[in-house]
Amino acid sequence: MNITTIGTGYVGLVTGVCLSNVGNRVICFDIDRSKIDLLNSGKVPIYEPGLQTKLKSSIKSRNLSFTSNPKKSINSSEIIMICVGTPSKSNGDTDLKFVNQAADMIAEYIDSDKIILIKSTVPVGTSEKIKKNINEKIKKRNINCKIDLIFNPEFLKEGKAINDFESPDRIVIGYESTSSLKKVIQMYEPFNLHHDKIITMDIKSSELTKYASNAFLATKISFINEIANICENVDANINSVRRGLCSDTRIGYDFLYPGVGFGGSCFPKDLKSLSKFSKKNGYQTSIIDSVIEVNDMQRIIFAEKIIKYFEKKPFSGHIAIWGLSYKPETDDVRKAPSIDIVEKLLENNFTVKAYDPVAMKNFNKKIKHKKMSFGKNLYDVLEGANALVLLTEWNEFRSPNFIRVRELMNTPVLFDGKNIYNKENIQSLGFECFQVGVRT
Ligand SMILES: NC(=O)c1ccc[n+]([C@@H]2O[C@H](COP(=O)([O-])OP(=O)(O)OC[C@H]3O[C@@H](n4cnc5c(N)ncnc54)[C@H](O)[C@@H]3O)[C@@H](O)[C@H]2O)c1
């Protein structure tokens, strides 16, 4: 099949690479020329495990190409996939400018019948409006081209994106025409062999399915964090409560980890968007709004714990941070808890030295401050530190040499923002250790 992806971010690039790897001819289009130049030289502009190798093999087989030529990218394919960003506006509404630009471009260059497949997460009803807009513009051009619309939400997780695309839990397809549905099912056949993962529905339901999935996962995180906050006030231990709670098979262990809350490019904006468009459609959300509120508070509560600790203690060095990305295995720092926590520490006059395996460059684009610097490795940031703060549970932070950590630090104080360490073991090594939902 000939396929075009519009947008070469996490979703568009992974989609393009995986579809071309199984034999489709894929053109990836992006308005960002520097990205296209980098991709044409065989380099991946994001950190995503496994993506570089697959990209190279697809380029070699000539199944994958990159362009910033809109005409070529629209005319060459039967399926056009819209994979552009849908960020939040400052009022929480979804900013659809990139999606609308992509739709305008399709309308301007379309020369034959196409399937327009939207992968970007968009408020319910957006796909319908996009189709209407494209059709109006096609009519003005006085050409005879038919478009069919598919909404196909993407569920990949950054850091595991390749595996999620190739072995998805489900492939949700919102459709209006059965002929286009058949074509899209055929496109996904190589990823649907183990068992049938295709779930078809009307377009609006498919748009809402994406929001419902993200909202539910985010709810689990805010729920466990709320219980963790209660634990601290009543002198209970969230690590014990978690075991007791999650062992119920109806509840389960997934996504119920206490910590500094969720971040990333999806959950925060998608929850806000869901709340906003629900309200516009006559329903005021309350669970979703509380999930956002608990999450916004969680990172501040954690930062304040550190600040409060040092109110009565001598402080002569700096605070060392391990982990800046919003989760392990990604360089994405969008809405990461680290941003608010570091900002709060800097506001309170602390010097901060941070290390992250891949996210320091992106973090530095968000925060530049004379009291903020970065280390070469996990031990490099510890020399002279008054506290170590763990914010992202990268594998390399899970079992460090704590004797070396203690020796390097000014004072052996550990704030474990992800509860990955065994507190008793850490304390027996001479550390003061603070976790989320565990009273000291
Ligand atoms: N990142 C994820 O983990 C993830 C997972 C599931 C769904 N989604 C959704 O998928 C969509 C894309 O997310 P992302 O993280 O890949 O975004 P991203 O910001 O990483 O990438 C978007 C890309 O689109 C390009 N772009 C913007 N306007 C364009 C245009 N008019 N024409 C061509 N290219 C254009 C940008 O230059 C950028 O390269 C969003 O709606 C997001 O909510 C993301």
Coordinates of C-alpha atoms and ligand atoms in Angstrom, one line a residue:
M1 CA 0.0 0.0 0.0
N2 CA 1.1 3.6 -0.5
I3 CA 0.7 5.6 2.7
T4 CA 1.6 9.1 3.8
T5 CA 2.0 10.2 7.4
I6 CA 1.6 13.9 8.1
G7 CA 3.8 14.7 11.1
T8 CA 7.0 12.9 12.1
G9 CA 6.8 13.1 15.9
Y10 CA 6.5 10.1 18.2
V11 CA 3.3 8.9 16.6
G12 CA 3.9 9.7 12.9
L13 CA 7.5 8.5 12.8
V14 CA 6.8 5.2 14.6
T15 CA 3.8 4.6 12.4
G16 CA 5.7 5.4 9.2
V17 CA 8.7 3.2 10.2
C18 CA 6.6 0.2 11.3
L19 CA 4.3 0.3 8.3
S20 CA 7.2 0.6 5.9
N21 CA 9.0 -2.3 7.7
V22 CA 6.3 -4.7 6.7
G23 CA 6.4 -3.8 3.0
N24 CA 4.2 -0.7 2.5
R25 CA 5.7 2.3 0.7
V26 CA 5.5 5.1 3.2
I27 CA 6.2 8.8 2.8
C28 CA 6.6 10.8 6.0
F29 CA 5.9 14.5 5.6
D30 CA 6.7 17.2 8.1
I31 CA 6.7 21.0 8.0
D32 CA 9.8 21.0 10.1
R33 CA 12.5 20.9 7.4
S34 CA 15.3 20.4 9.9
K35 CA 13.6 17.2 11.1
I36 CA 13.2 16.0 7.5
D37 CA 16.9 16.7 6.8
L38 CA 17.9 14.7 9.9
L39 CA 15.6 11.8 9.0
N40 CA 16.9 11.8 5.4
S41 CA 20.4 11.3 6.8
G42 CA 19.1 8.2 8.6
K43 CA 19.0 9.9 12.1
V44 CA 16.1 9.8 14.5
P45 CA 15.3 13.2 16.1
I46 CA 13.7 11.6 19.2
Y47 CA 14.9 9.0 21.7
E48 CA 12.8 5.8 21.1
P49 CA 14.4 2.4 21.7
G50 CA 14.7 0.3 18.5
L51 CA 13.5 3.1 16.2
Q52 CA 16.9 4.0 14.7
T53 CA 17.6 0.4 13.5
K54 CA 14.2 -0.1 12.0
L55 CA 14.3 3.3 10.3
K56 CA 17.7 2.4 8.7
S57 CA 16.4 -0.9 7.4
S58 CA 13.2 0.7 5.9
I59 CA 15.3 3.4 4.2
K60 CA 17.6 0.7 2.8
S61 CA 14.7 -1.2 1.4
R62 CA 13.4 2.0 -0.2
N63 CA 10.1 1.6 1.4
L64 CA 10.4 4.8 3.6
S65 CA 11.2 8.3 2.5
F66 CA 10.9 11.7 4.1
T67 CA 9.8 15.0 2.5
S68 CA 8.7 18.5 3.1
N69 CA 7.0 18.6 -0.3
P70 CA 3.3 18.7 0.4
K71 CA 2.1 18.0 -3.2
K72 CA 4.3 14.8 -3.5
S73 CA 3.2 13.6 -0.1
I74 CA -0.5 13.9 -0.8
N75 CA -0.6 12.8 -4.4
S76 CA 1.5 9.6 -3.9
S77 CA -0.7 7.8 -1.4
E78 CA -4.1 6.2 -1.1
I79 CA -4.1 6.5 2.7
I80 CA -3.1 9.8 4.3
M81 CA -2.6 9.6 8.1
I82 CA -2.8 12.8 10.1
C83 CA -0.3 12.4 13.1
V84 CA 0.3 16.0 14.0
G85 CA 0.4 17.4 17.6
T86 CA -2.8 18.5 19.3
P87 CA -1.4 20.6 22.3
S88 CA -3.5 22.4 24.9
K89 CA -4.3 26.1 24.6
S90 CA -3.7 28.1 27.7
N91 CA -7.4 27.8 28.6
G92 CA -7.2 24.0 28.4
D93 CA -9.0 23.7 25.0
T94 CA -7.3 21.6 22.4
D95 CA -5.4 23.6 19.9
L96 CA -6.4 22.2 16.5
K97 CA -4.2 24.5 14.4
F98 CA -1.8 21.7 13.2
V99 CA -4.7 19.4 12.4
N100 CA -6.4 22.1 10.5
Q101 CA -3.2 23.0 8.6
A102 CA -2.8 19.3 7.7
A103 CA -6.4 19.2 6.5
D104 CA -6.0 22.4 4.4
M105 CA -2.9 20.9 2.8
I106 CA -4.8 17.8 1.9
A107 CA -7.6 19.9 0.4
E108 CA -5.1 22.0 -1.6
Y109 CA -3.2 19.1 -3.2
I110 CA -5.6 16.2 -3.4
D111 CA -5.9 14.8 -6.9
S112 CA -7.7 11.5 -6.5
D113 CA -9.9 9.6 -4.0
K114 CA -8.3 9.2 -0.6
I115 CA -8.7 7.7 2.8
I116 CA -8.0 10.3 5.4
L117 CA -7.0 8.5 8.6
I118 CA -6.7 10.7 11.8
K119 CA -4.4 9.4 14.5
S120 CA -4.0 12.7 16.4
T121 CA -6.1 12.8 19.6
V122 CA -9.0 15.2 18.9
P123 CA -12.1 16.2 20.7
V124 CA -15.3 14.4 19.8
G125 CA -16.8 15.8 16.6
T126 CA -13.5 17.1 15.2
S127 CA -13.1 14.4 12.5
E128 CA -16.5 15.2 11.2
K129 CA -15.7 18.9 11.0
I130 CA -12.4 18.2 9.3
K131 CA -14.1 16.1 6.6
K132 CA -16.6 18.9 6.0
N133 CA -13.9 21.5 5.7
I134 CA -11.9 19.4 3.3
N135 CA -15.0 18.7 1.2
E136 CA -15.9 22.4 1.0
K137 CA -12.4 23.2 -0.2
I138 CA -12.3 20.4 -2.8
K139 CA -15.7 21.7 -4.1
K140 CA -14.2 25.2 -4.5
R141 CA -11.3 23.7 -6.5
N142 CA -14.0 22.2 -8.8
I143 CA -12.4 18.7 -8.8
N144 CA -14.0 15.3 -8.4
C145 CA -12.3 13.6 -5.5
K146 CA -13.9 11.6 -2.8
I147 CA -12.5 11.4 0.7
D148 CA -13.4 8.8 3.3
L149 CA -12.7 9.4 6.9
I150 CA -11.3 7.0 9.5
F151 CA -10.5 7.8 13.1
N152 CA -7.9 5.5 14.4
P153 CA -6.7 6.5 17.9
E154 CA -3.1 5.7 18.7
F155 CA -2.3 4.0 22.0
L156 CA 1.4 3.6 21.8
K157 CA 3.5 4.4 24.9
E158 CA 6.7 6.4 24.5
G159 CA 9.7 4.2 25.3
K160 CA 7.8 1.1 24.2
A161 CA 6.3 2.6 21.0
I162 CA 7.6 0.0 18.5
N163 CA 6.4 -3.0 20.4
D164 CA 3.1 -1.2 21.1
F165 CA 2.6 -0.5 17.4
E166 CA 3.6 -4.0 16.3
S167 CA 1.8 -5.9 19.0
P168 CA -1.1 -3.6 20.1
D169 CA -3.7 -4.6 22.7
R170 CA -6.3 -3.3 20.3
I171 CA -6.7 -1.5 17.1
V172 CA -9.7 0.8 17.3
I173 CA -11.2 2.0 14.1
G174 CA -14.0 4.6 13.8
Y175 CA -15.4 4.5 10.3
E176 CA -18.2 5.5 8.0
S177 CA -17.6 3.5 4.9
T178 CA -17.1 -0.2 4.8
S179 CA -14.8 -0.1 1.8
S180 CA -12.3 2.2 3.6
L181 CA -12.7 0.1 6.7
K182 CA -11.6 -3.0 4.7
K183 CA -8.6 -1.2 3.4
V184 CA -7.5 -0.1 6.8
I185 CA -8.0 -3.5 8.3
Q186 CA -5.8 -4.9 5.5
M187 CA -3.1 -2.3 6.3
Y188 CA -3.1 -3.6 9.9
E189 CA -3.2 -7.3 9.0
P190 CA 0.6 -7.9 9.8
F191 CA -0.1 -6.6 13.3
N192 CA -3.3 -8.6 13.8
L193 CA -2.1 -12.2 13.3
H194 CA -1.9 -13.4 16.9
H195 CA -5.6 -12.8 17.5
D196 CA -8.1 -10.4 16.2
K197 CA -7.5 -7.0 17.8
I198 CA -9.7 -4.9 15.5
I199 CA -12.5 -3.1 17.3
T200 CA -14.8 -1.1 14.9
M201 CA -17.2 1.6 15.8
D202 CA -18.7 5.0 14.8
I203 CA -16.2 7.8 14.5
K204 CA -17.4 9.8 17.5
S205 CA -17.2 6.8 19.8
S206 CA -13.6 6.1 18.6
E207 CA -12.6 9.7 19.3
L208 CA -14.0 9.4 22.9
T209 CA -12.4 5.9 23.4
K210 CA -8.9 7.6 23.3
Y211 CA -9.8 10.1 25.9
A212 CA -11.6 7.6 28.1
S213 CA -8.5 5.3 28.0
N214 CA -6.1 8.1 29.0
A215 CA -8.5 9.5 31.6
F216 CA -8.9 6.1 33.3
L217 CA -5.2 5.4 33.5
A218 CA -4.6 8.9 34.9
T219 CA -7.4 8.4 37.4
K220 CA -5.6 5.3 38.7
I221 CA -2.4 7.4 39.3
S222 CA -4.2 10.2 41.0
F223 CA -6.2 7.7 43.1
I224 CA -3.1 6.0 44.5
N225 CA -1.4 9.3 45.1
E226 CA -4.4 10.6 47.1
I227 CA -4.3 7.4 49.2
A228 CA -0.5 8.0 49.6
N229 CA -1.2 11.5 50.9
I230 CA -3.7 10.2 53.4
C231 CA -1.1 7.6 54.5
E232 CA 1.3 10.3 55.4
N233 CA -1.2 12.1 57.6
V234 CA -2.5 9.1 59.4
D235 CA 0.9 7.4 59.8
A236 CA 0.2 4.5 57.5
N237 CA 2.5 3.2 54.7
I238 CA 1.4 3.3 51.1
N239 CA 3.8 0.5 50.1
S240 CA 1.8 -1.9 52.4
V241 CA -1.6 -0.4 51.5
R242 CA -0.7 -0.8 47.8
R243 CA 0.1 -4.5 48.3
G244 CA -3.2 -5.1 50.1
L245 CA -5.2 -3.1 47.6
C246 CA -3.7 -4.4 44.4
S247 CA -3.8 -8.0 45.3
D248 CA -7.5 -7.9 44.6
T249 CA -7.7 -9.3 41.1
R250 CA -10.5 -6.8 40.3
I251 CA -8.1 -4.0 41.1
G252 CA -4.7 -5.3 39.9
Y253 CA -1.2 -3.7 40.2
D254 CA -0.9 -1.8 37.0
F255 CA -0.7 2.0 37.0
L256 CA -1.2 2.1 40.8
Y257 CA 2.2 3.3 41.8
P258 CA 2.5 6.2 44.2
G259 CA 4.9 9.0 43.1
V260 CA 5.2 12.5 41.9
G261 CA 2.3 12.2 39.5
F262 CA 1.9 11.9 35.8
G263 CA 3.3 14.1 33.0
G264 CA 4.0 13.8 29.4
S265 CA 2.5 15.1 26.2
C266 CA -0.8 13.2 26.5
F267 CA -2.4 12.7 29.9
P268 CA -2.3 16.3 31.1
K269 CA -3.6 17.8 27.9
D270 CA -6.1 15.1 27.1
L271 CA -7.7 15.3 30.5
K272 CA -8.0 19.1 30.3
S273 CA -9.4 18.7 26.8
L274 CA -12.0 16.1 27.9
S275 CA -13.1 18.3 30.7
K276 CA -13.5 21.3 28.4
F277 CA -15.3 19.7 25.6
S278 CA -17.6 17.8 28.0
K279 CA -18.6 21.1 29.5
K280 CA -19.2 22.6 26.1
N281 CA -21.5 19.7 25.4
G282 CA -23.5 20.2 28.6
Y283 CA -21.8 17.9 31.1
Q284 CA -19.5 19.2 33.9
T285 CA -16.9 16.5 34.7
S286 CA -16.0 16.0 38.3
I287 CA -13.8 12.9 38.5
I288 CA -11.6 14.1 35.6
D289 CA -11.3 17.6 37.2
S290 CA -10.3 16.0 40.5
V291 CA -7.7 13.8 38.8
I292 CA -6.1 16.9 37.3
E293 CA -6.2 18.7 40.6
V294 CA -4.6 15.9 42.6
N295 CA -1.9 15.5 40.0
D296 CA -1.1 19.2 39.9
M297 CA -0.8 19.2 43.7
Q298 CA 1.3 16.0 43.9
R299 CA 4.5 17.5 42.5
I300 CA 4.2 20.6 44.6
I301 CA 3.6 18.5 47.8
F302 CA 6.8 16.6 47.0
A303 CA 8.9 19.8 46.3
E304 CA 7.6 21.3 49.5
K305 CA 8.6 18.3 51.5
I306 CA 12.2 18.9 50.3
I307 CA 12.1 22.6 51.0
K308 CA 10.5 22.1 54.5
Y309 CA 13.2 19.5 55.4
F310 CA 16.0 22.1 54.8
E311 CA 14.2 24.9 56.7
K312 CA 15.8 23.7 59.9
K313 CA 19.0 22.0 58.5
P314 CA 22.3 23.5 57.4
F315 CA 22.6 23.6 53.6
S316 CA 25.9 24.3 51.9
G317 CA 25.9 22.4 48.7
H318 CA 23.2 21.6 46.2
I319 CA 20.3 19.2 45.4
A320 CA 21.1 16.4 43.1
I321 CA 18.3 15.1 40.8
W322 CA 18.2 11.7 39.1
G323 CA 15.8 11.6 36.2
L324 CA 14.1 14.5 34.3
S325 CA 12.0 12.8 31.6
Y326 CA 8.3 12.2 32.5
K327 CA 9.0 8.5 32.5
P328 CA 11.9 6.1 31.8
E329 CA 13.0 5.3 28.2
T330 CA 12.0 8.6 26.7
D331 CA 13.7 12.0 26.3
D332 CA 10.2 13.7 26.5
V333 CA 10.0 16.3 29.3
R334 CA 6.6 17.8 28.3
K335 CA 4.6 18.5 31.5
A336 CA 7.1 16.4 33.4
P337 CA 6.9 16.6 37.2
S338 CA 10.7 17.4 37.2
I339 CA 9.9 20.8 35.6
D340 CA 7.7 22.1 38.4
I341 CA 9.8 20.5 41.1
V342 CA 13.1 22.0 39.9
E343 CA 11.4 25.3 39.3
K344 CA 10.1 25.3 42.9
L345 CA 13.6 24.4 44.3
L346 CA 15.2 27.2 42.2
E347 CA 12.6 29.7 43.4
N348 CA 13.6 28.8 46.9
N349 CA 17.2 29.5 46.1
F350 CA 18.5 26.0 46.0
T351 CA 21.3 25.1 43.6
V352 CA 20.3 22.0 41.5
K353 CA 22.5 19.5 39.6
A354 CA 20.6 17.0 37.5
Y355 CA 21.4 13.9 35.6
D356 CA 19.1 12.0 33.1
P357 CA 20.4 9.4 30.6
V358 CA 18.7 11.1 27.6
A359 CA 16.4 14.1 28.6
M360 CA 18.9 16.7 29.7
K361 CA 19.0 18.5 26.4
N362 CA 15.2 18.8 26.2
F363 CA 15.0 19.8 29.9
N364 CA 17.6 22.6 29.3
K365 CA 15.3 24.0 26.6
K366 CA 12.6 24.4 29.2
I367 CA 14.7 25.6 32.2
K368 CA 17.8 27.7 31.9
H369 CA 18.9 29.1 35.3
K370 CA 22.3 30.1 36.7
K371 CA 21.7 27.8 39.7
M372 CA 20.9 24.8 37.4
S373 CA 23.5 22.5 35.9
F374 CA 23.8 19.0 34.5
G375 CA 26.1 16.0 35.3
K376 CA 27.8 13.5 33.0
N377 CA 26.5 10.5 34.9
L378 CA 24.6 9.6 38.0
Y379 CA 27.5 9.9 40.4
D380 CA 28.8 13.1 38.9
V381 CA 25.9 15.2 40.3
L382 CA 26.4 13.8 43.8
E383 CA 29.7 15.3 44.9
G384 CA 28.9 17.9 47.6
A385 CA 25.1 17.3 47.4
N386 CA 22.9 17.8 50.5
A387 CA 20.2 15.6 49.1
L388 CA 19.5 13.2 46.2
V389 CA 16.0 13.4 44.7
L390 CA 14.9 10.6 42.4
L391 CA 12.2 11.7 39.9
T392 CA 12.3 9.1 37.1
E393 CA 12.8 5.4 37.6
W394 CA 15.3 4.7 34.9
N395 CA 16.9 1.3 35.2
E396 CA 20.3 2.7 36.0
F397 CA 19.0 4.4 39.1
R398 CA 17.4 1.2 40.5
S399 CA 20.4 -0.4 42.1
P400 CA 23.2 2.1 42.4
N401 CA 26.3 1.7 44.6
F402 CA 24.8 3.4 47.7
I403 CA 28.1 3.3 49.6
R404 CA 29.6 5.4 46.8
V405 CA 26.5 7.6 46.8
R406 CA 26.9 8.3 50.5
E407 CA 30.6 9.0 50.3
L408 CA 30.1 11.5 47.5
M409 CA 27.3 13.4 49.2
N410 CA 27.7 16.2 51.8
T411 CA 24.7 14.8 53.7
P412 CA 23.2 11.4 52.9
V413 CA 19.5 12.4 52.4
L414 CA 17.4 10.7 49.8
F415 CA 14.0 11.8 48.5
D416 CA 12.6 8.9 46.6
G417 CA 9.8 10.3 44.4
K418 CA 8.9 6.9 42.9
N419 CA 9.2 4.6 45.9
I420 CA 11.6 2.4 44.1
Y421 CA 14.0 1.8 47.0
N422 CA 13.7 -0.3 50.1
K423 CA 13.6 2.3 52.7
E424 CA 14.9 0.1 55.6
N425 CA 17.9 -1.0 53.5
I426 CA 18.7 2.6 52.6
Q427 CA 18.4 3.7 56.2
S428 CA 20.7 0.9 57.3
L429 CA 23.3 2.4 55.1
G430 CA 23.1 5.7 57.0
F431 CA 20.7 7.6 54.8
E432 CA 17.7 9.6 55.8
C433 CA 15.1 8.4 53.3
F434 CA 11.8 10.0 52.4
Q435 CA 9.2 8.4 50.2
V436 CA 5.8 9.2 48.9
G437 CA 3.0 8.1 51.3
V438 CA 5.4 6.9 54.0
R439 CA 5.6 8.8 57.2
T440 CA 9.2 9.4 58.4
Ligands
LIG1 N1 3.4 10.8 22.0 C1 2.6 9.8 22.4 O1 3.0 9.0 23.2 C2 1.2 9.7 21.8 C3 0.5 8.5 22.0 C4 -0.8 8.4 21.5 C5 -1.4 9.5 20.8 N2 -0.7 10.7 20.7 C6 -1.3 11.8 20.0 O2 -0.8 11.8 18.6 C7 -0.6 13.1 18.2 C8 0.8 13.4 17.8 O3 1.6 13.3 19.0 P1 3.2 13.3 18.9 O4 3.6 13.1 20.3 O5 3.7 12.4 17.9 O6 3.5 14.8 18.5 P2 4.9 15.5 18.3 O7 4.7 16.9 18.8 O8 6.0 14.6 18.8 O9 5.0 15.6 16.7 C9 4.1 16.3 15.9 C10 4.8 16.5 14.6 O10 3.9 17.1 13.7 C11 4.6 18.1 12.9 N3 3.6 19.0 12.3 C12 2.9 20.0 12.9 N4 2.1 20.6 12.0 C13 2.2 19.9 10.8 C14 1.7 20.0 9.5 N5 0.7 20.9 9.3 N6 2.1 19.2 8.6 C15 3.1 18.3 8.8 N7 3.6 18.1 10.0 C16 3.2 18.9 11.0 C17 5.5 18.7 13.9 O11 6.6 19.4 13.2 C18 6.0 17.5 14.6 O12 7.1 16.9 14.0 C19 -1.2 14.0 19.3 O13 -2.5 14.3 19.0 C20 -1.0 13.1 20.5 O14 -2.0 13.5 21.5 C21 0.6 10.8 21.2

